[in-house]
Coordinates of C-alpha atoms and ligand atoms in Angstrom, one line a residue:
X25 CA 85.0 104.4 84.8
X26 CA 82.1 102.7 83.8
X27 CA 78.9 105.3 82.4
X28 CA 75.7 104.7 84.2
X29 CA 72.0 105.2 82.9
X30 CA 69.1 104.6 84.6
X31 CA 66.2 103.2 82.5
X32 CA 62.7 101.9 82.2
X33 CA 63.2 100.0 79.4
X34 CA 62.0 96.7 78.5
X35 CA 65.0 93.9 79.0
X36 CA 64.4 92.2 75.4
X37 CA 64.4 95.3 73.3
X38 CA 68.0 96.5 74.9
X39 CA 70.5 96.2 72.4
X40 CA 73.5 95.2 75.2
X41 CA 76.5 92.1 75.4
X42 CA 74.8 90.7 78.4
X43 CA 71.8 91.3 80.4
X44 CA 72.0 90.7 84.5
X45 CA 69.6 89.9 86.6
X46 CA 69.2 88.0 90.1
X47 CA 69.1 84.9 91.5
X48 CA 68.2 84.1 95.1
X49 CA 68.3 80.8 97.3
X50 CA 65.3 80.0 97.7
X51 CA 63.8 77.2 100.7
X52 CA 63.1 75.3 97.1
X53 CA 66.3 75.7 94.8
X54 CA 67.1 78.9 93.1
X55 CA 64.9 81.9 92.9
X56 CA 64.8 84.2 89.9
X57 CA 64.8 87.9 91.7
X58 CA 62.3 90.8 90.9
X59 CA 63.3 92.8 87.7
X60 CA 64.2 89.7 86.0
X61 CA 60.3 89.1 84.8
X62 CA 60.5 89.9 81.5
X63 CA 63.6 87.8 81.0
X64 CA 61.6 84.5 83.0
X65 CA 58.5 85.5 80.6
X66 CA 60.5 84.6 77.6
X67 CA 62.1 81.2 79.2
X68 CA 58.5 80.7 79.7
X69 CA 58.1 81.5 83.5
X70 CA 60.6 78.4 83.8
X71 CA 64.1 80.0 84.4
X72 CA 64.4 79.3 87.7
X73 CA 64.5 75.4 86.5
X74 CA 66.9 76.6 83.7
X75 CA 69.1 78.0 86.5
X76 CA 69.0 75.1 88.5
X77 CA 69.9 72.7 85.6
X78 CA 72.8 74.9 85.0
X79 CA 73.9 74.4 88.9
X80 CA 72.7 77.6 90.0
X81 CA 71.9 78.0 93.8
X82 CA 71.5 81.1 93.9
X83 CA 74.1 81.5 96.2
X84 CA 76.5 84.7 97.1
X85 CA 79.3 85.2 94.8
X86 CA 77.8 82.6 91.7
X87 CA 77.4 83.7 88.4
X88 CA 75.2 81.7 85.7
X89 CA 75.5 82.2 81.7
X90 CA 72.9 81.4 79.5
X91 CA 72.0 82.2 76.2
X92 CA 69.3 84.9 76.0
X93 CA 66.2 84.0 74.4
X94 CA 64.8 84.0 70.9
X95 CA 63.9 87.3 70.1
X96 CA 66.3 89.2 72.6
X97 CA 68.3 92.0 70.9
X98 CA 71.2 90.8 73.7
X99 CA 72.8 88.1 72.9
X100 CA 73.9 86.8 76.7
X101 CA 71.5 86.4 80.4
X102 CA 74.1 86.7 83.5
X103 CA 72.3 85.4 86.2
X104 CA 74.1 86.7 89.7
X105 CA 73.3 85.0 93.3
X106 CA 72.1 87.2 95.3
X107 CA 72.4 84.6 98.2
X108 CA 69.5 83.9 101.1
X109 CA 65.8 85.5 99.4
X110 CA 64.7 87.8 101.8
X111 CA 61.6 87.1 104.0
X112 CA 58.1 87.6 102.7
X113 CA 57.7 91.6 102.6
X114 CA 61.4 92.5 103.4
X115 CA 63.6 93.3 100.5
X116 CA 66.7 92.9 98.9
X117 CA 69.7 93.9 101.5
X118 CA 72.0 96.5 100.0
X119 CA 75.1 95.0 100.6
X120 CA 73.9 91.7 98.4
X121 CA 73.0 94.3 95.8
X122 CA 76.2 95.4 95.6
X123 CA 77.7 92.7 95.7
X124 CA 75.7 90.6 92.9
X125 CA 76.0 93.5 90.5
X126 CA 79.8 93.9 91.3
X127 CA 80.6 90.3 90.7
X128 CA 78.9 90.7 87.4
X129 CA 80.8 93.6 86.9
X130 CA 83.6 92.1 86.8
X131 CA 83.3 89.3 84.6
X132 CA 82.3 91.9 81.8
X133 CA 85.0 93.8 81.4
X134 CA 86.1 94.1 78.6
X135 CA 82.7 94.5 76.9
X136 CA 81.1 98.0 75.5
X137 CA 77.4 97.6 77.5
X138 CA 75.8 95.6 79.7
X139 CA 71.9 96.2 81.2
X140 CA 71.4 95.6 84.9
X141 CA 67.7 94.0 85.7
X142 CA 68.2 93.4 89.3
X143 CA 66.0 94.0 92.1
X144 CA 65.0 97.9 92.7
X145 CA 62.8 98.6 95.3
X146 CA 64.0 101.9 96.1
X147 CA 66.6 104.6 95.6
X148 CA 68.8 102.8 98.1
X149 CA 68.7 99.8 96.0
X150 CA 70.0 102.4 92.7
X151 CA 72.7 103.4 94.5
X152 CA 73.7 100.0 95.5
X153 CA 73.6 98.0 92.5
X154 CA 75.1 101.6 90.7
X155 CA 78.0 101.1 93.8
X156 CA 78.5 97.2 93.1
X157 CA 79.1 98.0 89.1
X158 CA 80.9 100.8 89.7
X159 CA 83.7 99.2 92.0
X160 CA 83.7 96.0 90.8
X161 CA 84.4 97.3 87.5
X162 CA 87.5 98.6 88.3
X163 CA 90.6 97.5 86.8
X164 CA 94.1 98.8 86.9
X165 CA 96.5 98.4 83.9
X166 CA 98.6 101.8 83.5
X167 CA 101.5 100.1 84.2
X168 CA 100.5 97.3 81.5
X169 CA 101.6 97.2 77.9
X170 CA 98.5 98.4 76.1
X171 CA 100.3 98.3 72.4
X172 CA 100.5 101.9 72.1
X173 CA 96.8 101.8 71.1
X174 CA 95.3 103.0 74.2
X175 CA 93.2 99.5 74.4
X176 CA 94.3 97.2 76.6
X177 CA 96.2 94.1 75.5
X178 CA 94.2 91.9 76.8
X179 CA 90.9 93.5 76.4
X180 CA 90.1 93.9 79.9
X181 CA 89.2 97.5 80.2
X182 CA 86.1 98.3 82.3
X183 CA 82.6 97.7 81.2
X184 CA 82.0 101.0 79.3
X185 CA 78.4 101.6 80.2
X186 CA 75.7 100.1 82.2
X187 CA 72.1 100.9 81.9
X188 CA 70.3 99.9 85.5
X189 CA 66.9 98.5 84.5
X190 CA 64.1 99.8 87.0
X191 CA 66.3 102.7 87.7
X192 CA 63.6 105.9 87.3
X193 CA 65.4 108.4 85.4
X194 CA 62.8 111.1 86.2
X195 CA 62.8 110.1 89.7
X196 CA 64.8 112.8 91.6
X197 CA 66.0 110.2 94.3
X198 CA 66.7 107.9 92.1
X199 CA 68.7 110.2 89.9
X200 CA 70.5 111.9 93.2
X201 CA 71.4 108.3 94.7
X202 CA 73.2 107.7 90.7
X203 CA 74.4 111.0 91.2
X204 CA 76.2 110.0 94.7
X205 CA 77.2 106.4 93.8
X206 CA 79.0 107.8 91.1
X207 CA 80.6 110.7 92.5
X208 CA 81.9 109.0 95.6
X209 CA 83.3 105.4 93.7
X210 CA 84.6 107.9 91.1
X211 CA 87.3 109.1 94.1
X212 CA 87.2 105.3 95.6
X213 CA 88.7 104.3 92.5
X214 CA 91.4 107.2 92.5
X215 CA 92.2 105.9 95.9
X216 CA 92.8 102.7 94.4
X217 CA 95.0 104.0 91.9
X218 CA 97.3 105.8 94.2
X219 CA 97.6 102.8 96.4
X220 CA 98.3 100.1 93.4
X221 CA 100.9 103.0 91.8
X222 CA 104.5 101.9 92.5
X223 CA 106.3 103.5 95.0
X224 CA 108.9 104.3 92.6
X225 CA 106.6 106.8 91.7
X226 CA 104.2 108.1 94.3
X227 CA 106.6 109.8 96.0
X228 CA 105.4 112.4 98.8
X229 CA 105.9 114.8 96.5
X230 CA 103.7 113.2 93.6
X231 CA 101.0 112.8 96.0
X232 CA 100.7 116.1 97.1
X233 CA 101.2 116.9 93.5
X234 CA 98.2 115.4 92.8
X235 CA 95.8 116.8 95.6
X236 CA 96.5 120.0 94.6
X237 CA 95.2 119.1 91.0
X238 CA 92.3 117.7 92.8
X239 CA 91.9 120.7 95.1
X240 CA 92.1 123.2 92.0
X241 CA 89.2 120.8 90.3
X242 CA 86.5 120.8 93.2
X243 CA 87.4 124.4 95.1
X244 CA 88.7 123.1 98.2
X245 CA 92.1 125.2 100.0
X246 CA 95.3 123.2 100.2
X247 CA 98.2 124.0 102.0
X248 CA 101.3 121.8 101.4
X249 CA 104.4 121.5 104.0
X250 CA 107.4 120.5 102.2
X251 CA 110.1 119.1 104.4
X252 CA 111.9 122.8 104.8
X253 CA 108.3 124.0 106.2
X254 CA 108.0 120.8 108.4
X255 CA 111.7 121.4 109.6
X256 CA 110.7 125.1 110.2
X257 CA 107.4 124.2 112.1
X258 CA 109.1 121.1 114.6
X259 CA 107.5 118.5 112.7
X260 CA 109.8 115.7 114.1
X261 CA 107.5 112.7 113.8
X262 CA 107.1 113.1 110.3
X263 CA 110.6 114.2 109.4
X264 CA 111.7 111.3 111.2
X265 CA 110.2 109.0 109.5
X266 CA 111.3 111.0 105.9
X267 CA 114.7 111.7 107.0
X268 CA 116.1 108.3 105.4
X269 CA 114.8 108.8 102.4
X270 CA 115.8 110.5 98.7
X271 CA 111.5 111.4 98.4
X272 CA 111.3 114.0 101.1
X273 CA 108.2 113.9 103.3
X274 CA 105.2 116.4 102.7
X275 CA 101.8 117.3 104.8
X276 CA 99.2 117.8 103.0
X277 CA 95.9 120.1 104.2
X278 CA 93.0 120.1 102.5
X279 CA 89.7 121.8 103.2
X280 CA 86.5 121.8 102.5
X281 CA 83.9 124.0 104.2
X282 CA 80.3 124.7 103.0
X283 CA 78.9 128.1 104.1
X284 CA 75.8 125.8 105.6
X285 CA 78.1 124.3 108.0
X286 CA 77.7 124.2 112.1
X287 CA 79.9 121.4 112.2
X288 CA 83.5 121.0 111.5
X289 CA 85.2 117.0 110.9
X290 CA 88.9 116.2 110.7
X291 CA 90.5 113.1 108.5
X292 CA 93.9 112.3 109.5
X293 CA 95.5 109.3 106.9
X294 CA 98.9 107.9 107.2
X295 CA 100.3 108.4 104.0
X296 CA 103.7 106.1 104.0
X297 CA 104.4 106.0 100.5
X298 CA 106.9 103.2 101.0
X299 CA 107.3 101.2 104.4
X300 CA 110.3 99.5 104.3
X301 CA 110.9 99.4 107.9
X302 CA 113.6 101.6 107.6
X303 CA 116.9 100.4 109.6
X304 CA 114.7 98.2 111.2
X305 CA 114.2 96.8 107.7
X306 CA 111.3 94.2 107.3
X307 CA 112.6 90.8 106.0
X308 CA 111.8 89.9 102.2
X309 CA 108.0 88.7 102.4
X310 CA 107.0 91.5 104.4
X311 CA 107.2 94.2 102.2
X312 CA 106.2 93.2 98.3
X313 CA 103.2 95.1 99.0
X314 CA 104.3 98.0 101.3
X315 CA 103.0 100.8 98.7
X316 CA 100.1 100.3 100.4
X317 CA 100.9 101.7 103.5
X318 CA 100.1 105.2 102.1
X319 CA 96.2 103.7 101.9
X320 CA 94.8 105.5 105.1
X321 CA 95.6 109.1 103.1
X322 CA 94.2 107.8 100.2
X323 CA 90.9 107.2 101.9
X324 CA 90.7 110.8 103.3
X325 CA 91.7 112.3 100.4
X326 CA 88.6 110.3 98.3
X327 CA 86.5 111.2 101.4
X328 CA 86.8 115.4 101.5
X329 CA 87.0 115.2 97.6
X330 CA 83.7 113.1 97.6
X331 CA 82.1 115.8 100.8
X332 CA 83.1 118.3 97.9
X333 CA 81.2 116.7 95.1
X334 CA 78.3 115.7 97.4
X335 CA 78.5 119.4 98.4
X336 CA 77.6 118.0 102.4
X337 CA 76.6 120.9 104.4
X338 CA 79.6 119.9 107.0
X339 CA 83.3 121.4 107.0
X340 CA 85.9 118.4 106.2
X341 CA 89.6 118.8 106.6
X342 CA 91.6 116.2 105.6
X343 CA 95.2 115.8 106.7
X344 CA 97.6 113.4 104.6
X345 CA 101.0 112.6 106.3
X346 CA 102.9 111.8 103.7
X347 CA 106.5 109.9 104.0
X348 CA 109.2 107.6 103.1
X349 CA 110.3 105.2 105.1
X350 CA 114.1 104.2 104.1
X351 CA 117.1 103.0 105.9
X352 CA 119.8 104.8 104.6
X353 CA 122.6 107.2 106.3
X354 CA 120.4 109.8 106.7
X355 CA 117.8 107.4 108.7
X356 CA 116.5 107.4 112.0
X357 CA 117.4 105.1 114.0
X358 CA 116.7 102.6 116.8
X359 CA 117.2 104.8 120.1
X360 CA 117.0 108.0 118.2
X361 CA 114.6 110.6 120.1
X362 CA 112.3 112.4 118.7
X363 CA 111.0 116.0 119.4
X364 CA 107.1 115.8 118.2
X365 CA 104.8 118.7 116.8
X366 CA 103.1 118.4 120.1
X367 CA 106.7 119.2 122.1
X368 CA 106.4 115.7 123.0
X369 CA 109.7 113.4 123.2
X370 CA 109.4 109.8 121.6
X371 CA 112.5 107.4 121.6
X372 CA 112.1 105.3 118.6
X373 CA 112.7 102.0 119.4
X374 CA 111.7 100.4 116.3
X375 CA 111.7 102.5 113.3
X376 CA 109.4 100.2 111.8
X377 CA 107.0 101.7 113.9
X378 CA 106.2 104.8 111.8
X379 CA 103.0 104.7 111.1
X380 CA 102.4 106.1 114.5
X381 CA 105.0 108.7 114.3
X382 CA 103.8 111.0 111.0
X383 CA 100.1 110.2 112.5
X384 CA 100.7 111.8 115.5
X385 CA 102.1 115.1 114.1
X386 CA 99.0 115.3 112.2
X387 CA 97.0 114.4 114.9
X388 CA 98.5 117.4 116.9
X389 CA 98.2 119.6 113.8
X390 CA 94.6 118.7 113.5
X391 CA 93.7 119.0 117.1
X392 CA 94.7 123.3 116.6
X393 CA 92.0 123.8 114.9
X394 CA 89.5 122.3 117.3
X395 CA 87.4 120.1 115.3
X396 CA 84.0 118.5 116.7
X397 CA 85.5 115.3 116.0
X398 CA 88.7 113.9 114.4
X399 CA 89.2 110.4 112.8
X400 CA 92.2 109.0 112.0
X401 CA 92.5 106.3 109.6
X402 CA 95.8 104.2 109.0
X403 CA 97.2 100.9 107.8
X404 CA 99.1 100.6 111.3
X405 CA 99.6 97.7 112.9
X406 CA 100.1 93.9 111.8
X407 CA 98.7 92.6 115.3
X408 CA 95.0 94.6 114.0
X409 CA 95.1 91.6 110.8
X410 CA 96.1 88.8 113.3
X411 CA 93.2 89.8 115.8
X412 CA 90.8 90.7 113.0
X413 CA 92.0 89.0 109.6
X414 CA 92.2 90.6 106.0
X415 CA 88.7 92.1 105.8
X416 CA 87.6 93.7 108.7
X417 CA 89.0 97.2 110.1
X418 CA 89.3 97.8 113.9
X419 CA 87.4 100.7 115.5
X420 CA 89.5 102.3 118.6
X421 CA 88.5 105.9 119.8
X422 CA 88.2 107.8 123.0
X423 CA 84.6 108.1 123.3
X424 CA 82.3 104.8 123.2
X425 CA 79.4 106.6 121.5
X426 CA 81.9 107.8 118.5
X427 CA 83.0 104.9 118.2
X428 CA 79.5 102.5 117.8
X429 CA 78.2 105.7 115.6
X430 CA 81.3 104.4 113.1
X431 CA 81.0 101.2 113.4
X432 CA 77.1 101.4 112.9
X433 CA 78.2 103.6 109.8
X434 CA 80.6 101.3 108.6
X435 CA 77.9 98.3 108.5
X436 CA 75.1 100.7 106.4
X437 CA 77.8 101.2 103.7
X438 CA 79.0 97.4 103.8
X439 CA 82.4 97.9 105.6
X440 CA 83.1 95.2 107.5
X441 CA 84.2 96.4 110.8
X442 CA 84.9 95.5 114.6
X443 CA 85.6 98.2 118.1
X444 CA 88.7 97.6 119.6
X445 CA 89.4 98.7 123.1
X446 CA 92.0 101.1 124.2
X447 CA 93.1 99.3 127.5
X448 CA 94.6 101.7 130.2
X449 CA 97.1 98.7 131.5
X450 CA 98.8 98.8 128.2
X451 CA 100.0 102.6 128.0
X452 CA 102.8 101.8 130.6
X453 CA 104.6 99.7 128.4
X454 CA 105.6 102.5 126.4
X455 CA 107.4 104.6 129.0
X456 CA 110.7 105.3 128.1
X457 CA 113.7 105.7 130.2
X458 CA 115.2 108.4 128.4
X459 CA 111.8 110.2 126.5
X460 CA 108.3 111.1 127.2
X461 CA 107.0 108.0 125.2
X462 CA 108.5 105.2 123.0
X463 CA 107.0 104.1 119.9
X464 CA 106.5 100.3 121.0
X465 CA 105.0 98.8 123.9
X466 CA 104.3 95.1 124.5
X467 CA 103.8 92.7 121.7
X468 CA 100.6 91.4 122.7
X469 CA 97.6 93.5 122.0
X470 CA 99.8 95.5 119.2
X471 CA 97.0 97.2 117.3
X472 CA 95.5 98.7 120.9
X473 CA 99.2 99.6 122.1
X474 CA 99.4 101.7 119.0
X475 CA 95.8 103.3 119.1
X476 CA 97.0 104.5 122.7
X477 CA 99.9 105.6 121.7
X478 CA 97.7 108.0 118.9
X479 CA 95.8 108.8 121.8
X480 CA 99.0 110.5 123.0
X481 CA 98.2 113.3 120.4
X482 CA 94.8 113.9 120.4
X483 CA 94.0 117.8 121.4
X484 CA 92.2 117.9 125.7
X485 CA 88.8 117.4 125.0
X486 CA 88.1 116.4 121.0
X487 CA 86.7 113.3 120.2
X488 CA 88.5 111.3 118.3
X489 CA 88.5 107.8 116.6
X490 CA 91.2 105.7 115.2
X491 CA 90.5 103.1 112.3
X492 CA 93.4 100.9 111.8
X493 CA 92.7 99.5 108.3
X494 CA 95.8 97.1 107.8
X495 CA 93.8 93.7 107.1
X496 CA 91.5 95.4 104.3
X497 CA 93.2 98.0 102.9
X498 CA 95.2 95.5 100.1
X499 CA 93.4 92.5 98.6
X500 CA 96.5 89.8 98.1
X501 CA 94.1 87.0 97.3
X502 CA 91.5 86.9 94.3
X503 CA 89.0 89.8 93.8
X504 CA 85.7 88.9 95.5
X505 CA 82.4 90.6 95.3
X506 CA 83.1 94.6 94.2
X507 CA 86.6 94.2 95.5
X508 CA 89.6 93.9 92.9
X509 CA 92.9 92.2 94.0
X510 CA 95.5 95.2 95.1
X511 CA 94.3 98.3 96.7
X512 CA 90.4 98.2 98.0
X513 CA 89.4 101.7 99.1
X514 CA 88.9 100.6 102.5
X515 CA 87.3 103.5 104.7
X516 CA 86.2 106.0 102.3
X517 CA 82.3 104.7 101.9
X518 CA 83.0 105.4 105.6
X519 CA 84.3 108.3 106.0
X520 CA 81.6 109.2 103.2
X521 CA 78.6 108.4 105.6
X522 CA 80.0 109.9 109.1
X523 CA 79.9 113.0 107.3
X524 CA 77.2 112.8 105.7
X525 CA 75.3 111.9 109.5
X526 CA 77.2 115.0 110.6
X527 CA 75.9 117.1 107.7
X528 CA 72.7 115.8 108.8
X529 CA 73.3 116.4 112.3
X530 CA 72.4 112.8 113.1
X531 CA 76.2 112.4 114.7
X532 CA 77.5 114.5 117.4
Ligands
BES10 N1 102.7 99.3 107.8 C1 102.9 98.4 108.8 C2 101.7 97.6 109.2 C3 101.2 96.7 108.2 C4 101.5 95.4 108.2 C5 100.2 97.1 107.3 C6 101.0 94.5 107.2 C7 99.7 96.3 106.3 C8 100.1 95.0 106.3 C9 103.4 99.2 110.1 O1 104.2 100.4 109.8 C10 104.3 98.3 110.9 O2 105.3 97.9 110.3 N2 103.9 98.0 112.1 C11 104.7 97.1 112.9 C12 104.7 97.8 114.3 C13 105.7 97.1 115.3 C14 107.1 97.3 114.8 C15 105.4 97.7 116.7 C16 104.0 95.8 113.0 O3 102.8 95.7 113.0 O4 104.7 94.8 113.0
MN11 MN1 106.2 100.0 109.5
ZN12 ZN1 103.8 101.3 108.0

């Protein structure tokens, strides 16, 4: 990952490929953004007009090149739009921030340095831009030939080291928000590595394989059920689901708890590390990108390593319910029941319907130890990316102040998310003839039908919330912003700030 510096540094004397600094929309034509002065100085006070000859608008998402000028010891000026400039005494918004500087990000990989000049008004503003570079750097090419050289082929490994101009580096809240930006996208970009790695090779058994490495590195307890433990135990839901497959399922535990705790938050992902449908197999254009059903357990897993790191004074278990879902001989299948963790009978009507099934023993597991609050998070349903397309997640949860707490964290981080009802007329398709629940209901209204199904499994009395992150969670078009193509991280920045508010007893 790219290595952030915060400096105070003069633009022209940086020796650096590229130097990147702002550009707004102004009423007028573009705007050159604060921390860029030096750089307009030396255009004398006219870049602005450069900008504009060059087609610059300043608008979201744009990036301008230009030649730096005489005298600079960096060779190239990457101006980035920063879209709308802010009102007369307001400042940059975060989320542009990150954007801008992630978009920029992007375009220099490959190269050894660049220097960020963009707007910092705060520490806020640090962590942002140091957020945008940090994620929109990102690039994933393990599986790529790389020559044997340990370069990249095609020369696109990250941007090696970013200095943020402005950035105080004797300021301790500048040099703490660095300190978080980099600790939390460090384990964002994990998660994005263990949702682009084939399925082929995250297996159950890798993944839990590799949060106990993780758990080892940051002191946190694990406790891993294999599938004799789950079979021991009466974990049917997620044995079900792993049943069909040669990769046997696993639940993971992992805890962190900080001796200035009073409060105690659960993270339950659905970790399907392959969701073929099982017998009810998925047709061919439905499941090319199905390794990244296992996305929900990689956002809790970045989230309680990242509490970790941050050392939040707030106890955070995560729970991944890690499976395979595989027709085979061995498979569940269509009318099979089910005896859940919870006791609870489910008939499976569509094994396809999985998600639901490994979540809801963890649920159950989760709800023993009587957290303040569990959250769920899970690439579910299909009918959550019809209702709310490929970049927002939906909020469902069983208390309406949870669930705008959430969605009001979601929106600080630059999540874009949406509450979804749990409507009480839905539950009934569900009943089963033959078992206490079946694991579809009606068609319309899919994504709610499956948060009340969850709901099923929640513990009496704990408040609980269920993000289904199927639009976000995999980028299938062109990378925008800080977000690469493939897996996004969707939910950990999230995750990240409810428990941070908790910590800070600002939630619950
Ligand atoms: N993993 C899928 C949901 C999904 C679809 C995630 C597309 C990401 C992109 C889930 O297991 C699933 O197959 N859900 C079914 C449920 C149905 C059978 C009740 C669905 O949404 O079609
Ligand atoms: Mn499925
Ligand atoms: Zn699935």
């Amino acid at each position: 990952m790219t290595a952030l510096t915060l400096s105070t540094s003069a633009a022209p004397g940086l020796r650096a490929d590229a130097i990147v600094i702002g550009v707004a929309k102004g009423a007028k034509g573009p705007v050159v953004a604060p921390g860029a002065e030096a750089v307009d100085k030396a255009y004398d006070g006219k870049l602005a007009d450069v900008l504009e000859t060059l087609g610059s608008s300043g608008a979201e998402g744009e990036l301008t090149k230009l030649p730096a000028p005489a005298g600079f010891k960096s060779p190239l000026v990457i101006a980035a739009g920063l879209g709308a400039e802010p009102d007369a005494g307001a400042g940059y918004d975060a989320e542009a921030l990150r954007r801008a500087a992630g978009v920029a990000a992007r375009t220099l990989n490959g190269a050894k340095k660049a220097a960020f000049a963009l707007p910092v008004e705060d520490a806020a503003a640090v962590g942002a831009i140091a957020e945008g570079v940090l994620l929109g750097a990102y690039s994933f090419d393990v599986y790529k030939d790389n020559g044997g050289n340990g370069k990249a082929k095609n020369g696109k490994a990250p941007l090696a080291e970013g200095v943020l101009l402005g950035g105080k580096p004797r300021d301790a809240a500048h040099k703490a928000a660095l300190a978080r930006a980099t600790a939390v996208c460090e384990e964002l970009n994990r998660a994005r590595d263990l949702i682009n790695t084939p399925p082929n090779d995250l297996t159950p058994a890798a993944f839990a394989a590799l949060a106990q490495g993780a758990a080892k590195e940051h002191g946190l307890k694990i406790q891993i059920l294999d599938d004799k433990a789950l079979a021991k135990d009466g974990y049917g839901g997620i044995l079900g689901v792993g049943v069909g497959s040669a990769a046997p399922p696993r639940l993971v535990k992992l805890s962190y708890t900080s001796p200035k705790a009073d409060k105690h938050l659960a993270f339950v992902g659905k970790g399907i590390t392959y969701d073929s449908g099982g017998i009810s197999l998925k047709p061919a254009g439905h499941n090319e990108t199905m390794k990244c059903d296992m996305s929900g357990a990689a956002a809790v897993f970045a989230a309680v390593v990242s509490a970790a790191r941050l050392g939040l004074k707030v106890n955070v278990t995560g729970w991944l319910a890690l499976a395979e879902n595989m027709p085979s001989g061995s498979a569940v299948r269509p009318g099979d029941v089910l005896r859940m963790y919870s006791g609870k009978t489910v008939e499976v009507l569509n094994t396809d319907a999985e998600g639901r099934l490994v979540l809801a023993d963890a649920l159950w597991a989760a709800s023993a130890e009587k957290p303040d609050a569990i959250v769920d998070v899970a690439t579910l349903t299909g009918a959550m990316m019809l209702a709310l397309g490929s970049r927002t997640f939906g909020i469902m949860a069983n208390d309406d102040a949870f669930r705008a707490s959430i969605h009001e964290a979601a929106e600080e981080v630059g999540e874009p998310a949406w509450p979804m009802p749990l409507p009480e007329h839905l539950r009934k398709g569900m009943d089963s003839p033959t078992a206490d629940i079946a694991n579809m209901g009606e068609r319309m209204g899919g994504g709610l039908v499956a948060g009340l199904f969850l709901r099923e499994f929640v513990g009496e009395g704990i408040t609980w919330a269920h993000l289904d992150i199927a639009g976000p969670a995999f980028n299938e078009g062109g990378p925008f912003g800080y977000t690469p193509k493939g897996g996004t991280g969707s939910a950990v920045r999230t995750l990240v700030r409810l428990a941070e508010l908790t910590a800070e007893g600002d939630l619950g």
